[in-house]
mmCIF file of C-alpha atoms in Angstrom:
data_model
loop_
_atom_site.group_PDB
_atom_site.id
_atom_site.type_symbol
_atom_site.label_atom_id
_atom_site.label_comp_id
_atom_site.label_asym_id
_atom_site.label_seq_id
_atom_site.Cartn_x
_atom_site.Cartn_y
_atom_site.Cartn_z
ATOM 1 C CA UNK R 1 57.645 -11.003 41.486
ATOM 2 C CA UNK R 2 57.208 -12.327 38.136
ATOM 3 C CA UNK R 3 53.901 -12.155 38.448
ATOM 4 C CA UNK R 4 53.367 -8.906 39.564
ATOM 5 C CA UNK R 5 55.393 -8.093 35.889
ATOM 6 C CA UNK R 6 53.783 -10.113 33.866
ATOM 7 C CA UNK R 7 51.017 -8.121 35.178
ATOM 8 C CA UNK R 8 52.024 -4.736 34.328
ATOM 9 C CA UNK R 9 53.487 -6.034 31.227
ATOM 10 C CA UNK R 10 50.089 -6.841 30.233
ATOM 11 C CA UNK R 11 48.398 -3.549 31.386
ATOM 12 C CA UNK R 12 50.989 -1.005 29.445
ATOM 13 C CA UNK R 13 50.672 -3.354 26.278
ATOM 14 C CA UNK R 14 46.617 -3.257 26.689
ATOM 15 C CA UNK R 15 46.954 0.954 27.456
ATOM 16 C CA UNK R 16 49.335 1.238 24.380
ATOM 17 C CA UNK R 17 47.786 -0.902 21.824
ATOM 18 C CA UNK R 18 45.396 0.863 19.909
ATOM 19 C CA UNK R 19 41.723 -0.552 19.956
ATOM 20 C CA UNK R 20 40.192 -2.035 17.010
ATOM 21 C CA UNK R 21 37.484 -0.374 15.387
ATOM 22 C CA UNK R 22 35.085 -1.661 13.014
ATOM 23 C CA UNK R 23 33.056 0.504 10.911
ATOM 24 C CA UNK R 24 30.505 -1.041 9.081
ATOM 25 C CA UNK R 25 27.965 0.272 6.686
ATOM 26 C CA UNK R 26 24.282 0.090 7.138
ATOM 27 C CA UNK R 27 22.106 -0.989 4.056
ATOM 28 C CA UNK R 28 18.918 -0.131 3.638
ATOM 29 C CA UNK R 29 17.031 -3.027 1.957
ATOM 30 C CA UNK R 30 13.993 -0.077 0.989
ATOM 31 C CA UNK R 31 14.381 1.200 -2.511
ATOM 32 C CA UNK R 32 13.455 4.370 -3.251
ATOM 33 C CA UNK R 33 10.849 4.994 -5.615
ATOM 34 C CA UNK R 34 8.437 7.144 -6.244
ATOM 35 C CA UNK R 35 4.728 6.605 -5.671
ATOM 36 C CA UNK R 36 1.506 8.773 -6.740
ATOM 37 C CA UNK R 37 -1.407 8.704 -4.373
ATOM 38 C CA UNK R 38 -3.237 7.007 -7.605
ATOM 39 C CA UNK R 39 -0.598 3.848 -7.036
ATOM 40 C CA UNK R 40 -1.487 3.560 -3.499
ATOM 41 C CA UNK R 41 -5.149 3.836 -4.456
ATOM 42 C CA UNK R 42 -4.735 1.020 -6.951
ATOM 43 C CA UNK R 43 -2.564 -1.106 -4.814
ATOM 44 C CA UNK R 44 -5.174 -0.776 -2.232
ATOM 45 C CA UNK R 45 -8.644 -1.366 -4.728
ATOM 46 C CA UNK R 46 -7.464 -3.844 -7.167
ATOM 47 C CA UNK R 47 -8.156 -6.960 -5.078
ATOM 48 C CA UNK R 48 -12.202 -5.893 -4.798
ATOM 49 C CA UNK R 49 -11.545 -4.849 -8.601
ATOM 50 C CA UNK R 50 -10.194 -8.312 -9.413
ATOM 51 C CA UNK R 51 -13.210 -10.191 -7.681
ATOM 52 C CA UNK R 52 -15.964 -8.367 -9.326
ATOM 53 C CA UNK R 53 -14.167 -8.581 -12.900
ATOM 54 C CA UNK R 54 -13.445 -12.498 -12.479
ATOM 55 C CA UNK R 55 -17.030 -12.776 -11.725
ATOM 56 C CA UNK R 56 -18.505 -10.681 -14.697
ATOM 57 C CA UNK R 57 -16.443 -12.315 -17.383
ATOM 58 C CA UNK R 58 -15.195 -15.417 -15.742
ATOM 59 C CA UNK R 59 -11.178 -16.363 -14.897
ATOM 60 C CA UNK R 60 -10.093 -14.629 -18.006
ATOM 61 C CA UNK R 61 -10.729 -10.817 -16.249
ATOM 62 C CA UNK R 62 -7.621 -11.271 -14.286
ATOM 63 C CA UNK R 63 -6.001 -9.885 -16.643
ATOM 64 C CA UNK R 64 -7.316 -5.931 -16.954
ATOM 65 C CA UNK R 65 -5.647 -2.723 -17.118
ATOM 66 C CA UNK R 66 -6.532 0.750 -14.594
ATOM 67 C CA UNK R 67 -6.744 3.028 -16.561
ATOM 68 C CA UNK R 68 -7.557 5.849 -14.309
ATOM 69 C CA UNK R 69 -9.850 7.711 -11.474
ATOM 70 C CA UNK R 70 -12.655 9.249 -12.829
ATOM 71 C CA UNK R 71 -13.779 10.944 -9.433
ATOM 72 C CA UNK R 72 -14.201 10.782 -5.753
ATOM 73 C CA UNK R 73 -16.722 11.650 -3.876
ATOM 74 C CA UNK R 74 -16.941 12.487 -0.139
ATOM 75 C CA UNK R 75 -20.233 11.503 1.893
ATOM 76 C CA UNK R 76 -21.252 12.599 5.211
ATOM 77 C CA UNK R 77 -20.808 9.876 7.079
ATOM 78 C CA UNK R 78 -17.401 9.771 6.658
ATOM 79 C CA UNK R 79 -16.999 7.129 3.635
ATOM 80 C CA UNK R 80 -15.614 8.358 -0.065
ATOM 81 C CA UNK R 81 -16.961 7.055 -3.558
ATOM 82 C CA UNK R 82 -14.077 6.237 -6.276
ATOM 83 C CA UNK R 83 -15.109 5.979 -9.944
ATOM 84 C CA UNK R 84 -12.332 3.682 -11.203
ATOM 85 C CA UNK R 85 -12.255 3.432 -15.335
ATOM 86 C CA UNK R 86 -10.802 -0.342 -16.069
ATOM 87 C CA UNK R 87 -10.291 -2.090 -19.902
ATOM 88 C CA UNK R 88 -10.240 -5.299 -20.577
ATOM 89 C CA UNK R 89 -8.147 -6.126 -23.308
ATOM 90 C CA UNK R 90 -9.461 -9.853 -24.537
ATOM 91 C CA UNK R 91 -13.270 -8.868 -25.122
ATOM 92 C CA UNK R 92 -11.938 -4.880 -25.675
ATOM 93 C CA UNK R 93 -14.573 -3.567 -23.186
ATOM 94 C CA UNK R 94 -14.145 -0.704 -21.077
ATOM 95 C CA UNK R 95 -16.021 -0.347 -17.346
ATOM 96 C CA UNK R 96 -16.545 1.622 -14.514
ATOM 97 C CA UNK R 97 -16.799 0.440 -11.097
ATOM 98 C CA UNK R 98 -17.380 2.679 -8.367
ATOM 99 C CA UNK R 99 -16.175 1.604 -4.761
ATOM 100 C CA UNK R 100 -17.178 2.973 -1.509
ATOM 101 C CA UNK R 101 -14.010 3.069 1.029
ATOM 102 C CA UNK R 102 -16.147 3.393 4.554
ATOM 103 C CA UNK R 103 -13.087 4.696 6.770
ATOM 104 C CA UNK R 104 -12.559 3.480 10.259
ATOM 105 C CA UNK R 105 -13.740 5.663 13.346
ATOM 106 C CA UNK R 106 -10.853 4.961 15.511
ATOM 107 C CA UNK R 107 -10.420 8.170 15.655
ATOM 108 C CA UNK R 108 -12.146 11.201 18.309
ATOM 109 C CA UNK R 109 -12.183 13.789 15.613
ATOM 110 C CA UNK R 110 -15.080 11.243 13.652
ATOM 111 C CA UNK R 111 -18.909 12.097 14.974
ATOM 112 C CA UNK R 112 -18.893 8.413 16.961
ATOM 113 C CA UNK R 113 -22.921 8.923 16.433
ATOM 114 C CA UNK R 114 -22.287 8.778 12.807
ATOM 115 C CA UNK R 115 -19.481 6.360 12.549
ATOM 116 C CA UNK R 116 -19.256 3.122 14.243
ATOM 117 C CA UNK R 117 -17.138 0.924 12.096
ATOM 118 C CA UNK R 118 -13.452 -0.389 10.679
ATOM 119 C CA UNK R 119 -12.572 -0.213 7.400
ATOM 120 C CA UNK R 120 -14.640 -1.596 4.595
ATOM 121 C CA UNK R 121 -14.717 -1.056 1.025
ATOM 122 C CA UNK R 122 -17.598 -2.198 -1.428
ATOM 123 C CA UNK R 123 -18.728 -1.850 -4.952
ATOM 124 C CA UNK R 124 -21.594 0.647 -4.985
ATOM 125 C CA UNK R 125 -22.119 0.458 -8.863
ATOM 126 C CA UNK R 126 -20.385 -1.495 -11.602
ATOM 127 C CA UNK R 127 -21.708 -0.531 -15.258
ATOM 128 C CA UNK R 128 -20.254 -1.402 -18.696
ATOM 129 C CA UNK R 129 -19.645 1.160 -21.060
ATOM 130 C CA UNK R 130 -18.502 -0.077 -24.027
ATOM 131 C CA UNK R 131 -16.733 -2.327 -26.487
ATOM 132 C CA UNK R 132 -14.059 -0.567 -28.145
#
């Protein structure tokens, strides 16, 4: 008998007892900020940039500056040209290097005929234009 209370004691206190919530707050570890399509274009060039300035002027050409994207150029075969203007602040010389970004064919809407590779990108021409 005592039992069978204990029992039903414990069922009315578990149906009367309110249920612990806990409400916690996601946080979002992504801050927002705000990118131009040049940034990504940087981001995404400056590595093949880097190499080919390190091995004009030697370990000193880390250190350049973007200035800016002088043009792009689309080709047929599904590959653009960028014209990227870069300074070099300890000689004070100012280049262009153009890179060709061959895109990847993955996809059906490319001519496969055409286009039968991943993604590269190259330098196509890298001149020096002047010293400042």
């Amino acid at each position: 008998m005592i039992k069978q209370y204990l029992i039903l004691l414990g069922f009315i206190l578990f149906a009367f007892t309110p249920l612990q919530t806990v409400k916690a707050e996601s946080v979002s570890n992504n801050e927002e900020q705000y990118f131009t399509t040049e940034d990504i274009v940087r981001e995404i060039l400056s590595p093949i940039i880097d190499k080919r300035l390190i091995k004009e002027y030697g370990y000193d050409a880390s250190i350049w500056v973007w200035q800016r994207i002088v043009g792009i150029t689309y080709n047929h075969n599904h590959s653009y040209v960028v014209a990227v203007r870069v300074y070099i602040p300890f000689n004070d010389k100012e280049d262009l290097v153009k890179l060709r970004i061959s895109l990847s064919c993955d996809s059906e809407k490319n001519n496969e005929l055409k286009c039968n590779r991943g993604l590269n990108i190259d330098i196509v021409e890298y001149k020096h234009l002047s010293h400042l």
